[in-house]
Coordinates of C-alpha atoms in Angstrom, one line a residue:
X1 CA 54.7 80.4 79.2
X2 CA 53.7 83.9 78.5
X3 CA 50.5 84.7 78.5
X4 CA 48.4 87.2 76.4
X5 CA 47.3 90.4 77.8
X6 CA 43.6 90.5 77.8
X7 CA 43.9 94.3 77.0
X8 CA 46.1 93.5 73.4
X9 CA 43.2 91.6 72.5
X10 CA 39.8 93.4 73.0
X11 CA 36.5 92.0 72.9
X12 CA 38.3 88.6 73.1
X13 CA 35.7 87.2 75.6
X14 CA 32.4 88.9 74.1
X15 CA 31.2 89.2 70.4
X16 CA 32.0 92.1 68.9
X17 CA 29.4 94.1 66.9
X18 CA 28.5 93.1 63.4
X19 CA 28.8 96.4 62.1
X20 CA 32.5 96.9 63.2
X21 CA 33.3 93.7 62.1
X22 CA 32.1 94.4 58.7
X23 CA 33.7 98.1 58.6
X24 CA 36.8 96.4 60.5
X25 CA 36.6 93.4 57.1
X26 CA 35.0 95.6 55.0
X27 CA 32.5 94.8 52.5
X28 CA 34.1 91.4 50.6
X29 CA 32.5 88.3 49.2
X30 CA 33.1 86.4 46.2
X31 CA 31.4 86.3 42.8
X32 CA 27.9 84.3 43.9
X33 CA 27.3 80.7 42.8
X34 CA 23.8 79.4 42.8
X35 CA 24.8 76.0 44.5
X36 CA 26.8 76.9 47.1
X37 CA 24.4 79.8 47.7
X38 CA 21.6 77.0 48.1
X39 CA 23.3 74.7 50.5
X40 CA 23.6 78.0 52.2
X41 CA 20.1 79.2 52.3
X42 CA 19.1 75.4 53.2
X43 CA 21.2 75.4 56.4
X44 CA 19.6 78.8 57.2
X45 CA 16.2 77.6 58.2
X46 CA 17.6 74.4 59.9
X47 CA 19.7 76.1 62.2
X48 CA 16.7 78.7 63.0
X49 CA 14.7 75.8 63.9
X50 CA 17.3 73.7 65.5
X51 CA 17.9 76.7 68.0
X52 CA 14.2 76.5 68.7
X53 CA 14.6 72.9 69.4
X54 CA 17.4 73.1 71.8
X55 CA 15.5 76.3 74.1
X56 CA 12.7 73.9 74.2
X57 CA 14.4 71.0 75.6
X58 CA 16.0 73.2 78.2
X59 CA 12.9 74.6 79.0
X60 CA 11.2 72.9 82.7
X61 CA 8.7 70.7 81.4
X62 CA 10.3 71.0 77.6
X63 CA 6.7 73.6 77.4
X64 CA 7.8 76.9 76.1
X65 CA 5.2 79.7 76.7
X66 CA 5.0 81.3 72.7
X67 CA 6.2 85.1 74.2
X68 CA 8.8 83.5 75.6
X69 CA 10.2 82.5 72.2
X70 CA 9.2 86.0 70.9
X71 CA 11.5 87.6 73.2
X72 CA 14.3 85.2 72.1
X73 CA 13.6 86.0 68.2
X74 CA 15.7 89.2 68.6
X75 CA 18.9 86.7 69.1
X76 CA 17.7 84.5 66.2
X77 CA 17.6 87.3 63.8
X78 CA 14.6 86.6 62.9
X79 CA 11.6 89.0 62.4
X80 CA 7.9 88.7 62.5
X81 CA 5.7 86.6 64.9
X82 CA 7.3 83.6 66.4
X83 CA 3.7 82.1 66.5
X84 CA 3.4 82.7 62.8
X85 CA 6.9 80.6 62.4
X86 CA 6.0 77.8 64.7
X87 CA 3.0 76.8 62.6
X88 CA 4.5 77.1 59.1
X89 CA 6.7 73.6 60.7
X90 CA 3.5 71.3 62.0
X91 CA 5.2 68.5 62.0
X92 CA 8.2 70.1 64.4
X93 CA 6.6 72.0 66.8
X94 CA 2.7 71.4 68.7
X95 CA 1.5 75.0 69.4
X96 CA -1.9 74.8 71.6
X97 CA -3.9 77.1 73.2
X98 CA -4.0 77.1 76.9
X99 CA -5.7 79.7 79.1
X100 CA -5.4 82.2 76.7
X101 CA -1.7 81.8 76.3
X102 CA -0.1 80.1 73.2
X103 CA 2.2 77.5 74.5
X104 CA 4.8 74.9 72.4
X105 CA 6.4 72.0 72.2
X106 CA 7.8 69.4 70.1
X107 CA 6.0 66.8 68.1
X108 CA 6.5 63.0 68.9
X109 CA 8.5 62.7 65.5
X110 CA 10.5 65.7 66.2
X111 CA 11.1 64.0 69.8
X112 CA 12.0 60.4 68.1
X113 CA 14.8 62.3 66.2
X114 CA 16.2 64.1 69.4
X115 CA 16.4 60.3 71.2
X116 CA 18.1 59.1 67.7
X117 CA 20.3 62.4 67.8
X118 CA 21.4 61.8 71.4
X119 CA 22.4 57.5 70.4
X120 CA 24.3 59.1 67.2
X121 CA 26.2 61.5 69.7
X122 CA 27.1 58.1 72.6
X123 CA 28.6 56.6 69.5
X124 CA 30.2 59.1 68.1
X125 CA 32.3 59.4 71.1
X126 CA 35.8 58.4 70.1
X127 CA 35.4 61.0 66.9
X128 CA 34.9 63.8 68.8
X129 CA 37.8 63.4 71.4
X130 CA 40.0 62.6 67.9
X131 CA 38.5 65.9 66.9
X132 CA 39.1 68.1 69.9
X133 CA 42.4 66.8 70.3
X134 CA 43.0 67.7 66.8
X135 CA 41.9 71.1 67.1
X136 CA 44.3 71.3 70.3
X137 CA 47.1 69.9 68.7
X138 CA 47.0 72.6 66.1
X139 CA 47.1 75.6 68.1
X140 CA 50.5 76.8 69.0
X141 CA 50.4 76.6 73.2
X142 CA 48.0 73.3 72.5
X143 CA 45.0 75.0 75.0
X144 CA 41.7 76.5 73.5
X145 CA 39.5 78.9 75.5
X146 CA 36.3 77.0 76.5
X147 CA 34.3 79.9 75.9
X148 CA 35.4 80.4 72.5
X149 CA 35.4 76.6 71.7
X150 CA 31.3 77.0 73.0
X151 CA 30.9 78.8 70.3
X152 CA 32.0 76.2 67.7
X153 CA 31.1 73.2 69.8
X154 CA 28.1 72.6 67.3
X155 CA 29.7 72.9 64.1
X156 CA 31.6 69.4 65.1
X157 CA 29.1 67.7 66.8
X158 CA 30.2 68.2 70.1
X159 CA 27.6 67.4 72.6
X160 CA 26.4 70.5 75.0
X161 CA 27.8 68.7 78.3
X162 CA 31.2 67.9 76.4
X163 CA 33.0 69.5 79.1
X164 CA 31.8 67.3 81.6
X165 CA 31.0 64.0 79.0
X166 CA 34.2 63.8 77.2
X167 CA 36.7 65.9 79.1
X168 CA 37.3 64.4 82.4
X169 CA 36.6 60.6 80.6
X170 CA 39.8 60.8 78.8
X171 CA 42.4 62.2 81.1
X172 CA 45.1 61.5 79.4
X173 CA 44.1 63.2 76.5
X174 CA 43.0 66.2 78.4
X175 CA 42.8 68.6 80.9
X176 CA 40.8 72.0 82.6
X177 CA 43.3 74.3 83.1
X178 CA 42.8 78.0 84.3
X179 CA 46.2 80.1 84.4
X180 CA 45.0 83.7 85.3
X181 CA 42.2 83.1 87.7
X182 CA 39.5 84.4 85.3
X183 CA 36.6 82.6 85.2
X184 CA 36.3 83.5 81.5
X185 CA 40.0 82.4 80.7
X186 CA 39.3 78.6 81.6
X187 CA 41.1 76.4 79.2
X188 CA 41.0 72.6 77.4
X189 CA 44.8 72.1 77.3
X190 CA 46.0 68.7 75.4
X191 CA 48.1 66.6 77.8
X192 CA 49.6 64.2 75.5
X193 CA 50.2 64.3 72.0
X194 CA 48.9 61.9 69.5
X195 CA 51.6 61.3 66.2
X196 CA 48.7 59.2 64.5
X197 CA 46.6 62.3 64.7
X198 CA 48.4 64.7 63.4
X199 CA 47.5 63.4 59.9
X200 CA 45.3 65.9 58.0
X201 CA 43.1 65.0 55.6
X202 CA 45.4 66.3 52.3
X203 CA 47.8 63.9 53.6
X204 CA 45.8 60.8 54.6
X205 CA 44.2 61.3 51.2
X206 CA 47.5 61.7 49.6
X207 CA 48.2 58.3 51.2
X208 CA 46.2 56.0 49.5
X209 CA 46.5 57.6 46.6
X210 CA 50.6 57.3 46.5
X211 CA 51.1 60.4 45.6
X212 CA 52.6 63.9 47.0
X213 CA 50.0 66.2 50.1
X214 CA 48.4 69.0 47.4
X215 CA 45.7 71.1 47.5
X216 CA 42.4 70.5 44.9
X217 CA 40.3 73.1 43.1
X218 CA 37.2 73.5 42.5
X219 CA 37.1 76.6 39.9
X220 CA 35.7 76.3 36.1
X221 CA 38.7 76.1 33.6
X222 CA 37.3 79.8 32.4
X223 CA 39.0 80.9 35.2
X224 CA 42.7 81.0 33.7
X225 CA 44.0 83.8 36.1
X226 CA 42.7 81.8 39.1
X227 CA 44.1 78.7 37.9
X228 CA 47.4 79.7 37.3
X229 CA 47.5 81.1 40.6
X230 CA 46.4 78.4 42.1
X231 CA 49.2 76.0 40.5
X232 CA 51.9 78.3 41.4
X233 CA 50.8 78.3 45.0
X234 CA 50.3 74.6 45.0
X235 CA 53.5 73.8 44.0
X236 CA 55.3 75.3 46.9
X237 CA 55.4 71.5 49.1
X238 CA 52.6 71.3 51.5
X239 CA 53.3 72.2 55.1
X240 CA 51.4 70.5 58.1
X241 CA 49.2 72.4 60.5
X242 CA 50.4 70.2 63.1
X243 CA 53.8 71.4 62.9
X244 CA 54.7 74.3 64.6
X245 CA 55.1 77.7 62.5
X246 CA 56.8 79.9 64.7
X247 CA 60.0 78.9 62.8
X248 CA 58.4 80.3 59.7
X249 CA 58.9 84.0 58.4
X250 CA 56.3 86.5 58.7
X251 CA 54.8 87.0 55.3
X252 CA 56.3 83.9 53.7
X253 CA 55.2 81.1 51.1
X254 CA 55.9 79.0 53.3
X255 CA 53.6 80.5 56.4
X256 CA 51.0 81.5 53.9
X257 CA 50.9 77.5 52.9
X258 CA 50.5 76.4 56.6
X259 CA 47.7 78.7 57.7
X260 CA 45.7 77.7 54.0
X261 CA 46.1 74.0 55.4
X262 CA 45.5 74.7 58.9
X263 CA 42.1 76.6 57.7
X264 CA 41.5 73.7 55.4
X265 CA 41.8 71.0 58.0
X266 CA 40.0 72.8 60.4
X267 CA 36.8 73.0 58.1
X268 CA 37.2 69.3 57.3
X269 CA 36.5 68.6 61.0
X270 CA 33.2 70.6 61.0
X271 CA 30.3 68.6 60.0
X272 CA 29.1 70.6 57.2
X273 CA 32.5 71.4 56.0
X274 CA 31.6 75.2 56.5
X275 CA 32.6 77.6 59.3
X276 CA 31.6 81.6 60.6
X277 CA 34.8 83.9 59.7
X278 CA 33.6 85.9 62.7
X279 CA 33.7 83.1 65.2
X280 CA 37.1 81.4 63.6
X281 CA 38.9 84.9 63.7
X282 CA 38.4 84.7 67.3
X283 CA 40.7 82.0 67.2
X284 CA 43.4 84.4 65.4
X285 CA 45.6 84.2 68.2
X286 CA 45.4 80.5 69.4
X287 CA 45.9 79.5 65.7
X288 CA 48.8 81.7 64.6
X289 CA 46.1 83.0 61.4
X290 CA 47.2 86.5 60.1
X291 CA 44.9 89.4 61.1
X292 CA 43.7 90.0 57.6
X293 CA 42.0 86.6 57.5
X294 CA 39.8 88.0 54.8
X295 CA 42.3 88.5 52.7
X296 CA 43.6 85.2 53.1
X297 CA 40.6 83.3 52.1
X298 CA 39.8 85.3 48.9
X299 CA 43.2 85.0 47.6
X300 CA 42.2 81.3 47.1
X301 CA 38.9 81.1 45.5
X302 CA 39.7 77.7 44.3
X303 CA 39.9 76.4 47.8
X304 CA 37.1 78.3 49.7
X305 CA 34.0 80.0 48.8
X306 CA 33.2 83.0 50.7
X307 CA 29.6 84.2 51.0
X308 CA 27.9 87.2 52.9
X309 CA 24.5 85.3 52.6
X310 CA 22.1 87.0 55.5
X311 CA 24.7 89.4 56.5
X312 CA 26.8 86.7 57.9
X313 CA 30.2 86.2 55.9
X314 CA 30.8 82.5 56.0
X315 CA 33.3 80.3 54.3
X316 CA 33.1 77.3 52.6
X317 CA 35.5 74.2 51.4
X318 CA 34.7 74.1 47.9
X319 CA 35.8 70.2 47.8
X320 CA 33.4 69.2 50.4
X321 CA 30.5 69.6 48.6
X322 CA 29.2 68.5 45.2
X323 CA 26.6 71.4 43.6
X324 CA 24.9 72.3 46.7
X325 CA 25.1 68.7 48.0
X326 CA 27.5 67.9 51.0
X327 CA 29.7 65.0 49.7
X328 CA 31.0 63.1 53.2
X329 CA 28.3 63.5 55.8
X330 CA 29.0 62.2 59.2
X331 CA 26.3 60.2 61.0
X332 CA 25.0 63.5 62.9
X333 CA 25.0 65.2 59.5
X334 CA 22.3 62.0 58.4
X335 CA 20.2 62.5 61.4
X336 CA 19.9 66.4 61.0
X337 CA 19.2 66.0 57.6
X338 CA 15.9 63.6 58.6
X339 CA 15.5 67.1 60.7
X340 CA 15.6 69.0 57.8
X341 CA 13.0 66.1 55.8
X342 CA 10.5 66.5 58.7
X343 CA 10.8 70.7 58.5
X344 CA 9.8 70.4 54.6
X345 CA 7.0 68.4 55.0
X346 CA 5.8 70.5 57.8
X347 CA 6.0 73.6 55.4
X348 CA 4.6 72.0 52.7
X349 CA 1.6 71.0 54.7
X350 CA 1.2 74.3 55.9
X351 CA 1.7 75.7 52.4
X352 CA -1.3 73.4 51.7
X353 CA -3.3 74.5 54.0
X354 CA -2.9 78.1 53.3
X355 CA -3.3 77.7 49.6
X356 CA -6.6 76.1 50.2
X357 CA -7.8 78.6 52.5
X358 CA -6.9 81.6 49.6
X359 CA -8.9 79.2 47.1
X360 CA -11.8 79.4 49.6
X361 CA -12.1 83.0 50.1
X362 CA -11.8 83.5 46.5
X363 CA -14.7 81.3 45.8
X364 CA -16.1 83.1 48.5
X365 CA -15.2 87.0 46.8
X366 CA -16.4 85.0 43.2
X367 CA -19.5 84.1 44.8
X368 CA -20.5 87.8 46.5
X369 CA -19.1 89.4 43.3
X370 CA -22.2 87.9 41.4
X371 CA -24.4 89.1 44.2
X372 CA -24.5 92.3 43.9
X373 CA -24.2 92.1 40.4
X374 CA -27.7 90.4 39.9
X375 CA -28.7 93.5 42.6
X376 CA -27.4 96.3 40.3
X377 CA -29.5 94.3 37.6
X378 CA -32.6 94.5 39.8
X379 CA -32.0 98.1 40.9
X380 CA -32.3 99.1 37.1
X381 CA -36.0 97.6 36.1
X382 CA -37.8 100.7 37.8
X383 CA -36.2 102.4 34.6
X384 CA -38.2 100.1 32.7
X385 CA -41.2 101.0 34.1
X386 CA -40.7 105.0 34.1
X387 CA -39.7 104.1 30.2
X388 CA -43.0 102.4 30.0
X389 CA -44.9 104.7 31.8
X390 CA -44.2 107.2 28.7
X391 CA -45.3 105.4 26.0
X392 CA -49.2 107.3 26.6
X393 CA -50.0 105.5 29.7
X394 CA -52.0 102.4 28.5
X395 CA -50.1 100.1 30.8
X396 CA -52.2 101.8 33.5
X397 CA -55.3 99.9 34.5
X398 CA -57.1 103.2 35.4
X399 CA -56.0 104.2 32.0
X400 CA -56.9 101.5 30.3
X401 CA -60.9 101.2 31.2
X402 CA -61.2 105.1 30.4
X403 CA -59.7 103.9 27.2
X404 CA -62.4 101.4 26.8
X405 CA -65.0 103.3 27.8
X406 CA -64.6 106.4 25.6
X407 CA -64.4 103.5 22.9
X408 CA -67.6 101.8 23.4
X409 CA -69.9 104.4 25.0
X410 CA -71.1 107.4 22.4
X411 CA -72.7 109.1 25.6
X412 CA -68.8 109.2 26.8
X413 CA -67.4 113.3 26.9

């Protein structure tokens, strides 16, 4: 089997910069839509946080000394204090003060979700080896880079040991493989293949509903031009991601049709229906995907939603979601969400707190404001008196008894 010069494919093993990858996709997204944009912006926060979470549970002692999460917030991309974040989520995170350090951990609710979490994930088992295997059987050699899959693991629930949990477990499903040597070029390679998986979700759907694999859209009926385009495309039969492509002419309908479905399944496996173009173009190669994958996913608006919210160009299934509301949600999904609850209430407390404390010192400003204006009142009754002392000087007891004097003694000068 030929392998894939590591030199054809730069940076295949290491991020590449954000800015060339822009300047490489240039600067595309698709006309904004407030719902999509909010499920979006939800996730943003959650995922923040649920990275906290995770470097705290690997931390010794699950204590994590407040710098030490500073130093991480470069990697976040997140700005500001880290000890200023922390306590804007009371009800997530416990930051105390110990020996003059600032040190964190997480609450006994947040700690109650991470034991429910980890029950969800023993359960879930069987879905995720369906789901890996999946994602095997649609690459072309049927092997996926374990580095790259790393990347993804979270986006389908995959637990952070899955390599040693699931892999080894199901031996006839799969297998470690490592054909150059590299440590970096270990492989998950699919030992047998499954017929009964390699349904996608356009066909199991079309299933039960008796009627011919098509793609939906989710686009107003304003937009005419989009719709028409989208008919004519979906007319074209549907062609399996689990079949292989490299039968299929470069530039053809008919390719064009597979790698739409094979993006389309492969979103319908994450959990949130949602995926980084940067981390799924590292998969190019694996997938068969052309190199403009940009291009690809805005000529079909109807089917994904692409959105450069936070400088991160992320796409969407349209038909996974409902507004800004996810439609299917897995069982993880459930138990982030209670995540999610918690983090709200935490803010909302903390946006309590702080409104209270502005309502104080303004009460406080109201208060010292008066001062000094009853001060400037008292400065100004010496005025009074200088006034006063004008009027002839009667208001002067010395003055006053010469006054009387001169008016009842004749003898007086």
């Amino acid at each position: 089997m030929t392998l894939v010069p590591r030199e054809l494919f730069p940076r295949l093993y290491t991020s590449p910069p954000r800015q060339q990858f822009i300047r490489n996709f240039s600067l595309w997204s698709m006309k904004k839509e407030s719902d999509l944009e909010s499920a979006l912006s939800r996730n943003r926060r959650w995922i923040v946080n649920n990275q906290i979470k995770f470097i705290i549970l690997r931390y010794p002692g699950q204590v994590v000394p407040v710098k030490f999460l500073q130093k991480k917030f470069k990697t976040l991309d997140l700005q500001g204090k880290a000890l200023n974040w922390l306590k804007k989520y009371p009800c997530c995170f416990e930051v105390y003060l110990e020996d003059d350090k600032y040190y964190c951990r997480l609450t006994k609710r947040m700690m109650f979700l991470v034991e429910e979490e980890e029950a969800i994930k023993d359960m879930q088992e069987p879905v995720f080896v369906e789901r890996l295997a999946k994602l095997l059987m649609m690459s072309l050699n049927h092997r996926l880079n374990v580095v790259k899959l790393n990347e993804i693991k979270r986006n389908f629930g995959f637990p952070d040991d899955y390599l040693i949990r699931i892999v080894p477990k199901y031996s006839d499903l799969f297998r470690v493989v490592n054909y150059s040597g590299r440590r970096s070029s270990m492989e998950i390679e699919l030992v047998s293949w499954k017929p009964d998986l390699a349904v996608t979700k356009i066909e199991a759907s079309a299933q039960k509903e008796g009627s011919q694999p098509c793609f939906s859209c989710s686009l107003p009926s304003t937009w005419v031009k989009s719709w028409e385009r989208f008919h004519k495309f979906n007319a074209a039969p549907y062609i399996s991601p689990y079949l292989d492509p490299r039968g299929l002419a470069e530039g053809s309908e008919e390719l064009e049709k597979r790698n739409v479905g094979l993006l389309h399944e492969f979103l319908s496996l994450t959990l949130w229906k949602k995926a980084s173009i940067l981390k799924l173009g590292h998969f190019r190669r694996e997938f068969g995907l052309p190199e403009k994958l940009n291009a690809l996913l805005l000529k079909h608006p109807g089917i994904f939603y692409v959105s450069n919210k936070y400088q991160i160009y992320t796409v969407l299934l349209r038909e996974g979601y409902n507004g800004s509301e996810l439609i299917d949600k897995d069982p993880l999904v459930v138990v982030k969400e209670k995540f999610g609850e918690l983090m709200q209430e935490g803010l909302h407390e903390y946006n309590r707190r702080h409104h209270l404390v502005n309502l104080e010192k303004k009460k406080k400003d109201m208060v010292l404001a008066r001062l000094d204006k009853s001060k400037d009142r008292s400065s100004e009754i010496p005025d009074n008196d200088d006034q006063a002392d004008k009027l002839g000087g009667l208001f002067d007891p010395e003055e006053r008894k010469r006054f009387y004097k001169i008016l009842f003694d004749d003898t007086a000068p």
